[in-house]
PDB file of C-alpha atoms in Angstrom:
ATOM      1  CA  LEU A   1       0.000   0.000   0.000  1.00  0.00           C
ATOM      2  CA  ALA A   2       2.907   2.378   0.633  1.00  0.00           C
ATOM      3  CA  TYR A   3       4.009   2.074  -3.011  1.00  0.00           C
ATOM      4  CA  LEU A   4       0.510   2.583  -4.380  1.00  0.00           C
ATOM      5  CA  PHE A   5      -0.184   5.512  -2.057  1.00  0.00           C
ATOM      6  CA  GLY A   6       3.156   7.091  -3.021  1.00  0.00           C
ATOM      7  CA  TYR A   7       2.315   6.797  -6.713  1.00  0.00           C
ATOM      8  CA  LEU A   8      -1.164   8.190  -6.042  1.00  0.00           C
ATOM      9  CA  VAL A   9       0.257  11.191  -4.150  1.00  0.00           C
ATOM     10  CA  THR A  10       2.673  11.821  -7.015  1.00  0.00           C
ATOM     11  CA  TYR A  11      -0.101  11.468  -9.598  1.00  0.00           C
ATOM     12  CA  VAL A  12      -2.514  13.821  -7.837  1.00  0.00           C
ATOM     13  CA  TRP A  13       0.239  16.344  -7.153  1.00  0.00           C
ATOM     14  CA  GLN A  14       2.022  16.295 -10.526  1.00  0.00           C
ATOM     15  CA  SER A  15      -0.267  14.874 -13.247  1.00  0.00           C
ATOM     16  CA  GLY A  16      -1.450  18.309 -14.403  1.00  0.00           C
ATOM     17  CA  ALA A  17       2.096  19.607 -14.807  1.00  0.00           C
ATOM     18  CA  VAL A  18       3.204  16.355 -16.449  1.00  0.00           C
ATOM     19  CA  GLU A  19       0.286  16.469 -18.873  1.00  0.00           C
ATOM     20  CA  GLU A  20       1.136  20.052 -19.784  1.00  0.00           C
ATOM     21  CA  ARG A  21       4.801  19.191 -20.428  1.00  0.00           C
ATOM     22  CA  LEU A  22       3.805  16.172 -22.517  1.00  0.00           C
ATOM     23  CA  ARG A  23       1.574  18.217 -24.799  1.00  0.00           C
ATOM     24  CA  GLY A  24       4.329  19.151 -27.260  1.00  0.00           C
ATOM     25  CA  VAL A  25       5.990  15.738 -27.093  1.00  0.00           C
ATOM     26  CA  ASN A  26       2.687  14.003 -27.786  1.00  0.00           C
ATOM     27  CA  VAL A  27       1.950  16.234 -30.791  1.00  0.00           C
ATOM     28  CA  LEU A  28       5.360  15.296 -32.198  1.00  0.00           C
ATOM     29  CA  ALA A  29       4.725  11.605 -31.461  1.00  0.00           C
ATOM     30  CA  GLN A  30       1.438  11.703 -33.364  1.00  0.00           C
ATOM     31  CA  VAL A  31       3.040  13.514 -36.324  1.00  0.00           C
ATOM     32  CA  VAL A  32       5.550  10.698 -36.734  1.00  0.00           C
ATOM     33  CA  GLY A  33       2.824   8.071 -36.336  1.00  0.00           C
ATOM     34  CA  GLY A  34       3.372   7.153 -32.703  1.00  0.00           C
ATOM     35  CA  ASP A  35       1.001   6.970 -29.805  1.00  0.00           C
ATOM     36  CA  PRO A  36       0.929   9.763 -27.239  1.00  0.00           C
ATOM     37  CA  ILE A  37       2.699   9.101 -23.948  1.00  0.00           C
ATOM     38  CA  PRO A  38       0.066   8.333 -21.314  1.00  0.00           C
ATOM     39  CA  THR A  39       0.213  10.672 -18.333  1.00  0.00           C
ATOM     40  CA  TRP A  40       0.211   7.759 -15.888  1.00  0.00           C
ATOM     41  CA  LYS A  41       3.458   6.440 -17.406  1.00  0.00           C
ATOM     42  CA  ALA A  42       5.224   9.796 -17.229  1.00  0.00           C
ATOM     43  CA  VAL A  43       4.092  10.218 -13.607  1.00  0.00           C
ATOM     44  CA  ALA A  44       5.503   6.754 -12.889  1.00  0.00           C
ATOM     45  CA  TRP A  45       8.875   7.897 -14.278  1.00  0.00           C
ATOM     46  CA  LEU A  46       8.711  10.880 -11.935  1.00  0.00           C
ATOM     47  CA  PHE A  47       7.844   8.627  -8.986  1.00  0.00           C
ATOM     48  CA  TYR A  48      10.867   6.445  -9.769  1.00  0.00           C
ATOM     49  CA  ASN A  49      12.991   9.589 -10.029  1.00  0.00           C
ATOM     50  CA  ALA A  50      11.854  10.357  -6.461  1.00  0.00           C
ATOM     51  CA  HIS A  51      13.664   7.113  -5.527  1.00  0.00           C
ATOM     52  CA  PHE A  52      16.776   8.328  -7.433  1.00  0.00           C
ATOM     53  CA  VAL A  53      15.996   5.858 -10.241  1.00  0.00           C
ATOM     54  CA  THR A  54      16.788   7.460 -13.585  1.00  0.00           C
ATOM     55  CA  THR A  55      14.627   7.245 -16.689  1.00  0.00           C
ATOM     56  CA  ARG A  56      16.288   5.930 -19.833  1.00  0.00           C
ATOM     57  CA  LEU A  57      15.534   8.024 -22.937  1.00  0.00           C
ATOM     58  CA  PRO A  58      16.464   7.416 -26.559  1.00  0.00           C
ATOM     59  CA  ALA A  59      19.288   9.641 -27.786  1.00  0.00           C
ATOM     60  CA  LEU A  60      21.424   9.898 -30.873  1.00  0.00           C
ATOM     61  CA  GLY A  61      23.625   6.848 -30.948  1.00  0.00           C
ATOM     62  CA  GLY A  62      21.885   5.071 -28.067  1.00  0.00           C
ATOM     63  CA  SER A  63      20.218   6.277 -24.921  1.00  0.00           C
ATOM     64  CA  ARG A  64      20.774   8.580 -21.989  1.00  0.00           C
ATOM     65  CA  SER A  65      19.580   8.516 -18.400  1.00  0.00           C
ATOM     66  CA  VAL A  66      17.783  11.432 -16.831  1.00  0.00           C
ATOM     67  CA  ASN A  67      16.178  12.357 -13.522  1.00  0.00           C
ATOM     68  CA  PHE A  68      13.361  14.770 -14.317  1.00  0.00           C
ATOM     69  CA  ILE A  69      13.304  16.086 -10.752  1.00  0.00           C
ATOM     70  CA  THR A  70      16.943  17.170 -10.750  1.00  0.00           C
ATOM     71  CA  GLU A  71      16.692  18.585 -14.281  1.00  0.00           C
ATOM     72  CA  SER A  72      13.541  20.564 -13.592  1.00  0.00           C
ATOM     73  CA  ASP A  73      13.354  24.166 -12.534  1.00  0.00           C
ATOM     74  CA  ALA A  74       9.845  23.708 -11.132  1.00  0.00           C
ATOM     75  CA  ALA A  75       9.579  25.065  -7.625  1.00  0.00           C
ATOM     76  CA  GLY A  76       8.849  22.459  -5.003  1.00  0.00           C
ATOM     77  CA  LEU A  77       9.397  19.444  -7.254  1.00  0.00           C
ATOM     78  CA  THR A  78      12.312  18.308  -5.099  1.00  0.00           C
ATOM     79  CA  LEU A  79       9.783  17.694  -2.315  1.00  0.00           C
ATOM     80  CA  LEU A  80       8.912  14.524  -4.237  1.00  0.00           C
ATOM     81  CA  TYR A  81      12.121  13.033  -2.829  1.00  0.00           C
ATOM     82  CA  ALA A  82      10.433  12.993   0.596  1.00  0.00           C
ATOM     83  CA  VAL A  83       7.370  10.993  -0.505  1.00  0.00           C
ATOM     84  CA  PRO A  84       8.845   7.452  -0.643  1.00  0.00           C
ATOM     85  CA  PRO A  85      10.860   7.671   2.602  1.00  0.00           C
ATOM     86  CA  LEU A  86       7.994   9.200   4.583  1.00  0.00           C
ATOM     87  CA  LEU A  87       5.463   6.638   3.409  1.00  0.00           C
ATOM     88  CA  LEU A  88       7.853   3.765   4.066  1.00  0.00           C
ATOM     89  CA  LEU A  89       8.635   5.088   7.554  1.00  0.00           C
ATOM     90  CA  VAL A  90       4.904   5.146   8.251  1.00  0.00           C
ATOM     91  CA  ALA A  91       4.422   1.687   6.719  1.00  0.00           C
ATOM     92  CA  GLY A  92       7.226   0.198   8.820  1.00  0.00           C
ATOM     93  CA  ALA A  93       5.829   1.829  11.945  1.00  0.00           C
ATOM     94  CA  LEU A  94       2.312   0.587  11.236  1.00  0.00           C
ATOM     95  CA  VAL A  95       3.532  -2.981  10.776  1.00  0.00           C
ATOM     96  CA  VAL A  96       5.077  -2.829  14.243  1.00  0.00           C
ATOM     97  CA  LEU A  97       2.171  -1.019  15.908  1.00  0.00           C
ATOM     98  CA  PHE A  98      -0.333  -3.566  14.594  1.00  0.00           C
ATOM     99  CA  SER A  99       1.799  -6.561  15.556  1.00  0.00           C
ATOM    100  CA  THR A 100       2.817  -8.206  18.788  1.00  0.00           C
ATOM    101  CA  VAL A 101       6.575  -7.673  18.453  1.00  0.00           C
ATOM    102  CA  SER A 102       8.244  -6.494  21.606  1.00  0.00           C
ATOM    103  CA  THR A 103      12.004  -6.375  21.060  1.00  0.00           C
ATOM    104  CA  PRO A 104      14.023  -3.835  19.066  1.00  0.00           C
ATOM    105  CA  ARG A 105      15.340  -6.639  16.834  1.00  0.00           C
ATOM    106  CA  ASN A 106      11.845  -7.910  16.066  1.00  0.00           C
ATOM    107  CA  SER A 107      10.635  -4.343  15.470  1.00  0.00           C
ATOM    108  CA  ALA A 108      13.402  -3.887  12.898  1.00  0.00           C
ATOM    109  CA  LEU A 109      12.522  -7.192  11.222  1.00  0.00           C
ATOM    110  CA  ALA A 110       8.829  -6.322  11.184  1.00  0.00           C
ATOM    111  CA  GLY A 111       9.579  -2.944   9.590  1.00  0.00           C
ATOM    112  CA  ALA A 112      11.776  -4.639   7.002  1.00  0.00           C
ATOM    113  CA  ALA A 113       8.786  -6.796   6.080  1.00  0.00           C
ATOM    114  CA  THR A 114       7.537  -3.847   4.028  1.00  0.00           C
ATOM    115  CA  MET A 115      10.070  -4.795   1.346  1.00  0.00           C
ATOM    116  CA  PRO A 116       8.218  -7.645  -0.429  1.00  0.00           C
ATOM    117  CA  GLY A 117       5.024  -5.599  -0.619  1.00  0.00           C
ATOM    118  CA  TYR A 118       6.927  -2.649  -2.080  1.00  0.00           C
ATOM    119  CA  LEU A 119       9.134  -4.704  -4.386  1.00  0.00           C
ATOM    120  CA  VAL A 120       6.326  -6.337  -6.350  1.00  0.00           C
ATOM    121  CA  PRO A 121       4.573  -3.154  -7.540  1.00  0.00           C
ATOM    122  CA  ALA A 122       7.957  -1.441  -8.026  1.00  0.00           C
ATOM    123  CA  VAL A 123       8.990  -4.124 -10.535  1.00  0.00           C
ATOM    124  CA  VAL A 124       5.573  -4.445 -12.170  1.00  0.00           C
ATOM    125  CA  VAL A 125       5.027  -0.700 -12.664  1.00  0.00           C
ATOM    126  CA  ALA A 126       8.603  -0.184 -13.869  1.00  0.00           C
ATOM    127  CA  ASN A 127       7.924  -2.699 -16.628  1.00  0.00           C
ATOM    128  CA  LEU A 128       4.396  -1.458 -17.404  1.00  0.00           C
ATOM    129  CA  SER A 129       5.488   2.182 -17.615  1.00  0.00           C
ATOM    130  CA  SER A 130       7.840   1.529 -20.509  1.00  0.00           C
ATOM    131  CA  TYR A 131       6.983   3.544 -23.638  1.00  0.00           C
ATOM    132  CA  ALA A 132       8.290   2.233 -26.962  1.00  0.00           C
ATOM    133  CA  VAL A 133       9.908   4.679 -29.371  1.00  0.00           C
ATOM    134  CA  GLY A 134      10.955   2.662 -32.393  1.00  0.00           C
ATOM    135  CA  ASP A 135      13.455   0.045 -31.258  1.00  0.00           C
ATOM    136  CA  VAL A 136      14.173   1.744 -27.922  1.00  0.00           C
ATOM    137  CA  ALA A 137      11.981   2.589 -24.983  1.00  0.00           C
ATOM    138  CA  VAL A 138      11.553   5.349 -22.455  1.00  0.00           C
ATOM    139  CA  THR A 139      11.600   3.461 -19.191  1.00  0.00           C
ATOM    140  CA  PRO A 140      12.834   3.608 -15.636  1.00  0.00           C
ATOM    141  CA  THR A 141      16.230   1.942 -15.416  1.00  0.00           C
ATOM    142  CA  LEU A 142      14.879  -1.506 -14.564  1.00  0.00           C
ATOM    143  CA  VAL A 143      17.770  -2.889 -12.506  1.00  0.00           C
ATOM    144  CA  THR A 144      17.934   0.276 -10.423  1.00  0.00           C
ATOM    145  CA  ALA A 145      14.136   0.367 -10.085  1.00  0.00           C
ATOM    146  CA  THR A 146      14.261  -3.156  -8.690  1.00  0.00           C
ATOM    147  CA  LEU A 147      17.284  -2.823  -6.421  1.00  0.00           C
ATOM    148  CA  LEU A 148      16.967   0.769  -5.237  1.00  0.00           C
ATOM    149  CA  ALA A 149      13.223   1.474  -5.286  1.00  0.00           C
ATOM    150  CA  GLY A 150      12.047  -2.090  -4.701  1.00  0.00           C
ATOM    151  CA  VAL A 151      14.615  -3.389  -2.211  1.00  0.00           C
ATOM    152  CA  ALA A 152      16.856  -0.697  -0.668  1.00  0.00           C
ATOM    153  CA  TYR A 153      14.238   1.982   0.022  1.00  0.00           C
ATOM    154  CA  PRO A 154      11.789  -0.296   1.868  1.00  0.00           C
ATOM    155  CA  LEU A 155      14.566  -2.101   3.721  1.00  0.00           C
ATOM    156  CA  VAL A 156      16.118   1.124   4.956  1.00  0.00           C
ATOM    157  CA  PHE A 157      13.040   3.251   5.607  1.00  0.00           C
ATOM    158  CA  GLY A 158      10.619   0.435   6.516  1.00  0.00           C
ATOM    159  CA  THR A 159      13.148  -0.920   8.994  1.00  0.00           C
ATOM    160  CA  LEU A 160      13.773   2.559  10.427  1.00  0.00           C
ATOM    161  CA  GLY A 161      10.017   3.099  10.809  1.00  0.00           C
ATOM    162  CA  GLY A 162       9.746  -0.251  12.572  1.00  0.00           C
ATOM    163  CA  VAL A 163      12.600   0.572  14.926  1.00  0.00           C
ATOM    164  CA  LEU A 164      11.122   3.994  15.752  1.00  0.00           C
ATOM    165  CA  ALA A 165       7.709   2.487  16.441  1.00  0.00           C
ATOM    166  CA  GLY A 166       9.358  -0.182  18.591  1.00  0.00           C
ATOM    167  CA  LEU A 167      11.099   2.504  20.640  1.00  0.00           C
ATOM    168  CA  VAL A 168       7.857   4.381  21.137  1.00  0.00           C
ATOM    169  CA  ARG A 169       6.050   1.193  22.082  1.00  0.00           C
ATOM    170  CA  SER A 170       8.641  -0.222  24.499  1.00  0.00           C
ATOM    171  CA  PRO A 171       8.308   0.623  28.190  1.00  0.00           C
TER     172      PRO A 171
END
């Protein structure tokens, strides 16, 4: 749920701006016979960028990786970097608060249990959000999306949330 809520927050917050920025790109795509880029896919790329996962774009002679957050001059966009950690801290804490764990070690392990639930949608959405442009695709860097967004983020922040909740809960 933390992954889905994080994507939803990003979508609600940024879909209008993303749609506006895609307008020119989508006109060009239709001129050359391609399909427009769906807003939900571009928002997914932004959500992965909030995990420091770059988006691979076609370029002359190959491809290049970009993080739209760091390359944007939009005010407040860098606040997106706080969305995944905050939601995973809360998720890790909730796992502990709604469980019977009582030791700091078990609180950490319970918080880390957010990882499988975050990993699955992280991998699935990374693959679904790919947009084909000829023989190449615009896509989150899949290995990094899996390892960083799907594994490292929930392990670090879910575990930290679990530990913090365990400290609050312990006598």
